[in-house]
Coordinates of C-alpha atoms and ligand atoms in Angstrom, one line a residue:
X25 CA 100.6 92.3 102.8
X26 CA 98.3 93.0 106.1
X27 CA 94.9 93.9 105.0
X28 CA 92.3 95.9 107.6
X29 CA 88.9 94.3 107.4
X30 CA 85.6 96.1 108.9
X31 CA 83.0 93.3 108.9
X32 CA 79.2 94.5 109.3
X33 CA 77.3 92.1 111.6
X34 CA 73.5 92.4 112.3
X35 CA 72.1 90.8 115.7
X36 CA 68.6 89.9 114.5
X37 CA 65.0 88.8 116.1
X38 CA 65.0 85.2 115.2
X39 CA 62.2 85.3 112.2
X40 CA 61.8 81.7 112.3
X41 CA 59.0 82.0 114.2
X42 CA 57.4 85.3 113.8
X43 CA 54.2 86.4 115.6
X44 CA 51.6 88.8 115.4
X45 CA 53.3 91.3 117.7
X46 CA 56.5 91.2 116.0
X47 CA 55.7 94.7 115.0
X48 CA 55.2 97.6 116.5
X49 CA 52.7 100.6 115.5
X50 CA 54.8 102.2 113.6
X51 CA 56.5 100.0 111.5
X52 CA 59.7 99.0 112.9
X53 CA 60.6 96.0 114.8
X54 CA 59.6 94.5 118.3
X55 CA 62.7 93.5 119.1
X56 CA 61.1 92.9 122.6
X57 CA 59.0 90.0 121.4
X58 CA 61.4 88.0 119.6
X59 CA 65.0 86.2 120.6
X60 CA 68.1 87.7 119.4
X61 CA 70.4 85.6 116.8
X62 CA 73.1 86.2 114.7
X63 CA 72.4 87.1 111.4
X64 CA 73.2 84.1 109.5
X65 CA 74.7 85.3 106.4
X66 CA 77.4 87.8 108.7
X67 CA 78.9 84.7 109.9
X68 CA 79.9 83.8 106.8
X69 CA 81.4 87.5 106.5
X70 CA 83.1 87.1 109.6
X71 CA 84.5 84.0 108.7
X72 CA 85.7 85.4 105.1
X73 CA 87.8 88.2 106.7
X74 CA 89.3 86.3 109.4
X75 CA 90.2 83.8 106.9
X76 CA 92.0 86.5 104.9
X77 CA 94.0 87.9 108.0
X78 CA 95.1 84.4 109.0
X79 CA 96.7 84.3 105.6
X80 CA 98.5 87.8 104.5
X81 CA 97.9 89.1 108.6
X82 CA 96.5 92.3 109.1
X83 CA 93.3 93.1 111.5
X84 CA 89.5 92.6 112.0
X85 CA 86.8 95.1 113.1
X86 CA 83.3 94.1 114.0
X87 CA 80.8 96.4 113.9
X88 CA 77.5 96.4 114.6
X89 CA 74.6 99.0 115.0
X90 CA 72.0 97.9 117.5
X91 CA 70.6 97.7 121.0
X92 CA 73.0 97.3 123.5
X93 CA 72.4 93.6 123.8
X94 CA 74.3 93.5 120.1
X95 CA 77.3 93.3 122.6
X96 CA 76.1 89.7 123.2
X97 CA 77.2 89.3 119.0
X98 CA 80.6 91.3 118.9
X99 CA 81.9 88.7 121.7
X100 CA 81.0 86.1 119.9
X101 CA 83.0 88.1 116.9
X102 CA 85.8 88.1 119.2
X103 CA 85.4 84.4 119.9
X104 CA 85.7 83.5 116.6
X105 CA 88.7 85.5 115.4
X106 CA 88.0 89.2 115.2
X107 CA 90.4 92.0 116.6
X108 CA 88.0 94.6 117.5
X109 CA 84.6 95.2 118.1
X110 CA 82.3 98.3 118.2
X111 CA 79.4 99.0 118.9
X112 CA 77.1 101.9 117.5
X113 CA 74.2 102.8 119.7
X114 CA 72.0 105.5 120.1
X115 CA 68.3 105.8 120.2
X116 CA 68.7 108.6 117.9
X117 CA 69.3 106.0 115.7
X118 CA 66.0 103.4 116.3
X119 CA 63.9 103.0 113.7
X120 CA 66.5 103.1 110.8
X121 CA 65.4 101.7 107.6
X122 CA 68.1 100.6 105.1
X123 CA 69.3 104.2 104.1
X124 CA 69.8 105.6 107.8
X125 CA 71.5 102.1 108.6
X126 CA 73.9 102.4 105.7
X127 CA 74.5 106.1 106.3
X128 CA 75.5 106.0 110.0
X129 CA 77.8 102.7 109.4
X130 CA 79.6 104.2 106.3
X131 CA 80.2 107.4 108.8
X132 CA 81.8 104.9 111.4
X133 CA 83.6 103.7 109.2
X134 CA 85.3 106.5 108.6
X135 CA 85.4 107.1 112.3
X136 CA 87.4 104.0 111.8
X137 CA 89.9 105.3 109.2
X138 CA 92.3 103.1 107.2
X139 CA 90.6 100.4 106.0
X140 CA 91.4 97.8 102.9
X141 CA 87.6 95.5 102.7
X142 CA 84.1 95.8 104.3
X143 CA 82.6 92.9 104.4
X144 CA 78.6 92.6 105.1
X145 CA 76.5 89.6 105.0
X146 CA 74.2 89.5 101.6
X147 CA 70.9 89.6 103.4
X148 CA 69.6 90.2 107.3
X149 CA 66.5 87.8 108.0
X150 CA 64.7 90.6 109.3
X151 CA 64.6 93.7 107.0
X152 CA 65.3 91.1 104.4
X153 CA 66.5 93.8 101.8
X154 CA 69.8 93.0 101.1
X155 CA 70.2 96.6 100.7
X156 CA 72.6 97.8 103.2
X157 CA 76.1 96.1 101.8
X158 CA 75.5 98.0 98.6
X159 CA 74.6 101.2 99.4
X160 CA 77.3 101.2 101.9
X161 CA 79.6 100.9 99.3
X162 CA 78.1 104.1 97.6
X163 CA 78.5 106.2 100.8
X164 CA 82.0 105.1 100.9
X165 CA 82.4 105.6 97.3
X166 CA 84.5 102.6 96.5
X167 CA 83.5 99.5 94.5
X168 CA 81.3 96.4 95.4
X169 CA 80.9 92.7 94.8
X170 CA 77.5 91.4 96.0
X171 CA 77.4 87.3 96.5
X172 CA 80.6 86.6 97.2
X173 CA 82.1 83.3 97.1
X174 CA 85.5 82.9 97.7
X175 CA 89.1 85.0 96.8
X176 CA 90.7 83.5 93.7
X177 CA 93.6 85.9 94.1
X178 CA 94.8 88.4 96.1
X179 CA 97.5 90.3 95.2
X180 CA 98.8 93.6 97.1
X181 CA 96.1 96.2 96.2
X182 CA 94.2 94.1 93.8
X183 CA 91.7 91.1 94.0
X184 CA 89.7 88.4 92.2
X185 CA 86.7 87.5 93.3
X186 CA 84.7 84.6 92.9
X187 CA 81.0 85.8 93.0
X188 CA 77.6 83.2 92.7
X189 CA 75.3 84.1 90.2
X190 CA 72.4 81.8 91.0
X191 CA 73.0 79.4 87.8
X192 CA 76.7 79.9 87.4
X193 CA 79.6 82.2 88.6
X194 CA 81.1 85.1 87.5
X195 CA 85.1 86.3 88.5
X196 CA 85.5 89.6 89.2
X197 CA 88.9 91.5 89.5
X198 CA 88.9 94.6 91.9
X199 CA 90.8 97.0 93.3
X200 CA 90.8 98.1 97.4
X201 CA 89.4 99.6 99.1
X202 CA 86.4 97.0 98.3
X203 CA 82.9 96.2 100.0
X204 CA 82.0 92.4 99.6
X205 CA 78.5 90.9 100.3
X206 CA 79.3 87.4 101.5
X207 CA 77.0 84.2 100.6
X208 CA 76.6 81.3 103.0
X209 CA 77.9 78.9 100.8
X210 CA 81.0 81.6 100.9
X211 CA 82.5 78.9 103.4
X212 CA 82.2 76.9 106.7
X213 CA 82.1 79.2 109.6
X214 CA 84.4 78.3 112.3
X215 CA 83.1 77.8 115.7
X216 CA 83.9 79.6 118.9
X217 CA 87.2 79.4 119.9
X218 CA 87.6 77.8 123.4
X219 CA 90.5 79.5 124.0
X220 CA 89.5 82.8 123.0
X221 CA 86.0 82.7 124.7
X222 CA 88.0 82.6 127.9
X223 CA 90.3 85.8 126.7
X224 CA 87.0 87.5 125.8
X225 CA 84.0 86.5 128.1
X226 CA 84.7 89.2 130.1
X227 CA 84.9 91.8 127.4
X228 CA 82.1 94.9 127.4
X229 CA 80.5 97.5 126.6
X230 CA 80.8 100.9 128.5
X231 CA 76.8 100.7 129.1
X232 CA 77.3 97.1 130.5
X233 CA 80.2 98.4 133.0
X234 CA 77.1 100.5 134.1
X235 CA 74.7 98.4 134.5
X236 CA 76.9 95.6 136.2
X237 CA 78.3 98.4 138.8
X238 CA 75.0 99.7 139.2
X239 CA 73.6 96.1 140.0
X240 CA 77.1 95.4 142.3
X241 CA 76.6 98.3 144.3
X242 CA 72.7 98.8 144.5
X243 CA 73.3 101.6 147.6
X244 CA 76.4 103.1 146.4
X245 CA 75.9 107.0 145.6
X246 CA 76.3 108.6 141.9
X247 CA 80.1 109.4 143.0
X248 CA 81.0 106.1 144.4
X249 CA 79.2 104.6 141.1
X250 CA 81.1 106.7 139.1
X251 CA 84.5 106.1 140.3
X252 CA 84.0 102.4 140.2
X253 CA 82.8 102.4 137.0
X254 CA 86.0 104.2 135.4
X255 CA 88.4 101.5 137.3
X256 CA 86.3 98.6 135.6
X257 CA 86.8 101.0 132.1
X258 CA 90.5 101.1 132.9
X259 CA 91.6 97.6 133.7
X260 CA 89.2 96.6 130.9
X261 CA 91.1 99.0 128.0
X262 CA 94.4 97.8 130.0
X263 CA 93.7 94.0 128.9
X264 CA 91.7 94.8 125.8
X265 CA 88.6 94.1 126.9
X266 CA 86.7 96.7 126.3
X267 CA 84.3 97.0 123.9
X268 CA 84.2 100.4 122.0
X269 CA 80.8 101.9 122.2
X270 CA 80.1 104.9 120.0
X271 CA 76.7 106.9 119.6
X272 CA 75.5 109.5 116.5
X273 CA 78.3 112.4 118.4
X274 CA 80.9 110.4 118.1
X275 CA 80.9 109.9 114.4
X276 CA 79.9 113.4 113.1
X277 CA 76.5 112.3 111.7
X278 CA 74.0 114.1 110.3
X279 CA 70.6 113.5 112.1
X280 CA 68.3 114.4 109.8
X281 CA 69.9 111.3 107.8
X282 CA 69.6 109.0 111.2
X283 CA 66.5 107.2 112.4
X284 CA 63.1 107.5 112.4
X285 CA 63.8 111.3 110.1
X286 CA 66.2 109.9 107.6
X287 CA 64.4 106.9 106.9
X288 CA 62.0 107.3 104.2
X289 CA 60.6 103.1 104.1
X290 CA 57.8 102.6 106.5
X291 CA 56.4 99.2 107.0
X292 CA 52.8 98.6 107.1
X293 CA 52.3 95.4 108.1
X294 CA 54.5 92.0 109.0
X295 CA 52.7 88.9 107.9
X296 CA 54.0 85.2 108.6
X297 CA 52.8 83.4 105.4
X298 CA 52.4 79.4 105.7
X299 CA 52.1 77.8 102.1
X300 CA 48.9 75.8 102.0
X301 CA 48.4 73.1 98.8
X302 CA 46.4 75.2 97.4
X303 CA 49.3 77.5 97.1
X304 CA 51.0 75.1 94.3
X305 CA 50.1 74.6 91.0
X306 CA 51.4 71.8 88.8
X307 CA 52.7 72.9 85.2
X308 CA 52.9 70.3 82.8
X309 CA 56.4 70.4 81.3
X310 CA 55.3 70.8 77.6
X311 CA 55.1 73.3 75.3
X312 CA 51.2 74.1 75.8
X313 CA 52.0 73.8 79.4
X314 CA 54.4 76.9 79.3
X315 CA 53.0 78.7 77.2
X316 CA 49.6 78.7 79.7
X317 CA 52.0 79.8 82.4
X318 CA 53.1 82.4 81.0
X319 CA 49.5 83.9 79.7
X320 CA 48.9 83.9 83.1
X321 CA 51.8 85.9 84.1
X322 CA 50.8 88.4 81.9
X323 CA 46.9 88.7 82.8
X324 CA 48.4 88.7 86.0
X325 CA 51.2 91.6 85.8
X326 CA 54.0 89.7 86.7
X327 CA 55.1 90.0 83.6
X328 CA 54.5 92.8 81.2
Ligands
FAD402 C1 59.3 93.0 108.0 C2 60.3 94.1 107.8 C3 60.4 94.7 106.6 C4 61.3 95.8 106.4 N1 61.3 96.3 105.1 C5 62.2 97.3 104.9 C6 62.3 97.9 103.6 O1 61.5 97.5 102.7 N2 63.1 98.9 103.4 C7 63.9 99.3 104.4 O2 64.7 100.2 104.1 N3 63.9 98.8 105.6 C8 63.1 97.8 105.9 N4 63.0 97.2 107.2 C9 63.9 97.8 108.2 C10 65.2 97.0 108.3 O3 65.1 96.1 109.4 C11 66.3 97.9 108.5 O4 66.4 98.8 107.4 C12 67.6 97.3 108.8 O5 68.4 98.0 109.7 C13 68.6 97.1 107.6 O6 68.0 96.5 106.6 P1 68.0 94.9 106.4 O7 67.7 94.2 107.7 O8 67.2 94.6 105.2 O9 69.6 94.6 106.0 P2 70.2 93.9 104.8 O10 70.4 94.9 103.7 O11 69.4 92.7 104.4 O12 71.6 93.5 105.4 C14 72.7 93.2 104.6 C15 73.9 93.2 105.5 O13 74.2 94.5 105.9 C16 74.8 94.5 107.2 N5 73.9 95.2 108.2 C17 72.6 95.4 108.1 N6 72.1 96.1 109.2 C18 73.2 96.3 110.0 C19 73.4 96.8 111.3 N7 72.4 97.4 112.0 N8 74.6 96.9 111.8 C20 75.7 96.3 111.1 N9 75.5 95.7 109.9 C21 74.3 95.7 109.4 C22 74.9 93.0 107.6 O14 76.2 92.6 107.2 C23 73.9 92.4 106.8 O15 74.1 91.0 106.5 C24 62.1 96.2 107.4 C25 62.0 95.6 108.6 C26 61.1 94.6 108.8 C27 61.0 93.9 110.2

């Protein structure tokens, strides 16, 4: 049976190395002062529903709410398998903590339509909340698994799911539509395809076609722009190459739930925190030993 999978991907500022202007005044990300990456865990995603297609056939979406250089991570999407790729941008939506974010992709997802599994990385190493697969899954009102593994069995409108508990695993039968968060030990994500980076280098974004035209014909006027830039749209949608680009208009949402308004987290301050010695403490493991860890938890707080 064909199965339609939507897969959530995050470009992300790399926070391997995060510096002291890696935020902005009010809270949300400099996106200007760090390089873009693929979220590591949506690989795994990506990998996950392709993998699934290749085997019962159906299609993949990749989509992605960000900047418009997110474009950059939908092609590689396409180079590694996926079907379609959108993009959701609109600086009505900047700023969005995990609510907004989960709000305006559940209402392109129904932009979408028919749809049989979402999958979402577990975490993005930015916002670092893991937050956004599963309340997704409540705006779209159908069920989740969170640290996904792998499919044990998938049969017509029902599956079982293999999902890592930290010191074991659990197995998990569900029923589709279903929104997965994927692990990276979920699988081995393939690599580019050769062959499909040449079918796709060329794909983009509507904003893209304007800024390439506008760089191609620096004197042209606003008409001549205009008409070159809908024969690059055409012979783009002609041989799939173009890149869907959607704003907040486009899929009816609500803007007091987008942005800066409907996002209710505000971050006060990004610190990059480097473990010294000092930061270690060695328990003896005995008895006595525990038991003085655990007083101090308590006088502590962190436990109660
Ligand atoms: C230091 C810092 C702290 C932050 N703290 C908070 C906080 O406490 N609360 C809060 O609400 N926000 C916080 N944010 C903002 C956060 O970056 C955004 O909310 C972000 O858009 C989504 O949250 P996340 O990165 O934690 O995603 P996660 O919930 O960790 O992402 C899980 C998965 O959801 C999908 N996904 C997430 N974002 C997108 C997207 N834009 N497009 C497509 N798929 C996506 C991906 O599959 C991803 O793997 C913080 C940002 C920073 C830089």
């Amino acid at each position: 049976m064909p199965y339609h999978c939507v897969v959530c991907i995050k470009q992300v500022p790399d926070t391997s190395n995060v510096t002291v202007d890696a935020m902005k005044e009010d809270g949300t990300v400099n996106r200007a002062a760090l390089p873009a990456v693929f979220n590591p865990d949506d690989l795994h995603a990506l990998e996950a529903a392709v993998a699934l297609r290749d085997q019962y056939d159906g299609t993949v979406t990749a989509l992605t709410m960000g900047p418009l250089g997110a474009a950059e991570a939908l092609r590689e999407c396409l180079y590694r398998g996926a079907n379609r790729a959108i993009l959701i941008n609109d600086r009505r939506a900047a700023g969005s903590d995990t609510l907004a974010t989960s709000y305006i992709l559940s209402q392109a997802i129904r932009k979408i339509g028919q749809y049989d599994l979402v999958f979402c990385g577990r975490q993005a190493i930015d916002g670092d909340t893991a937050q956004v697969g599963p309340q997704l899954a409540e705006k779209l009102g159908i069920p989740q698994v969170t640290y996904f593994e792998r499919f044990v069995e998938v049969s017509d409108r029902t599956v079982r799911v293999r999902r890592n508990v930290g010191n074991g695993w659990e197995i998990l039968e569900a029923k589709l539509p279903l929104l997965i968060t994927a692990l990276d030990t979920a699988n081995e994500p393939r690599p580019s395809a050769a062959r499909r980076m040449m079918q796709y280098k060329r794909a983009r974004t509507v904003a893209e076609v304007e800024r390439d035209v506008a760089a191609s014909l620096p004197d042209a006027g606003a008409e001549e722009r205009d008409i070159a830039q809908a024969n690059v749209i055409e012979k783009l949608k002609r041989r799939g190459l173009l890149i869907e680009q959607w704003g907040i208009d486009e899929i009816d949402a609500d803007l007091q739930w987008c942005g800066v308004a409907g996002s209710p987290t505000k971050v006060h301050r990004v610190q990059s925190i480097v473990l010294t010695k000092e930061g270690f403490k060695g328990i003896e493991p005995t008895e006595e030993g525990v038991r003085g860890l655990i007083q101090e938890l308590i006088v502590d707080h962190t436990l109660d």
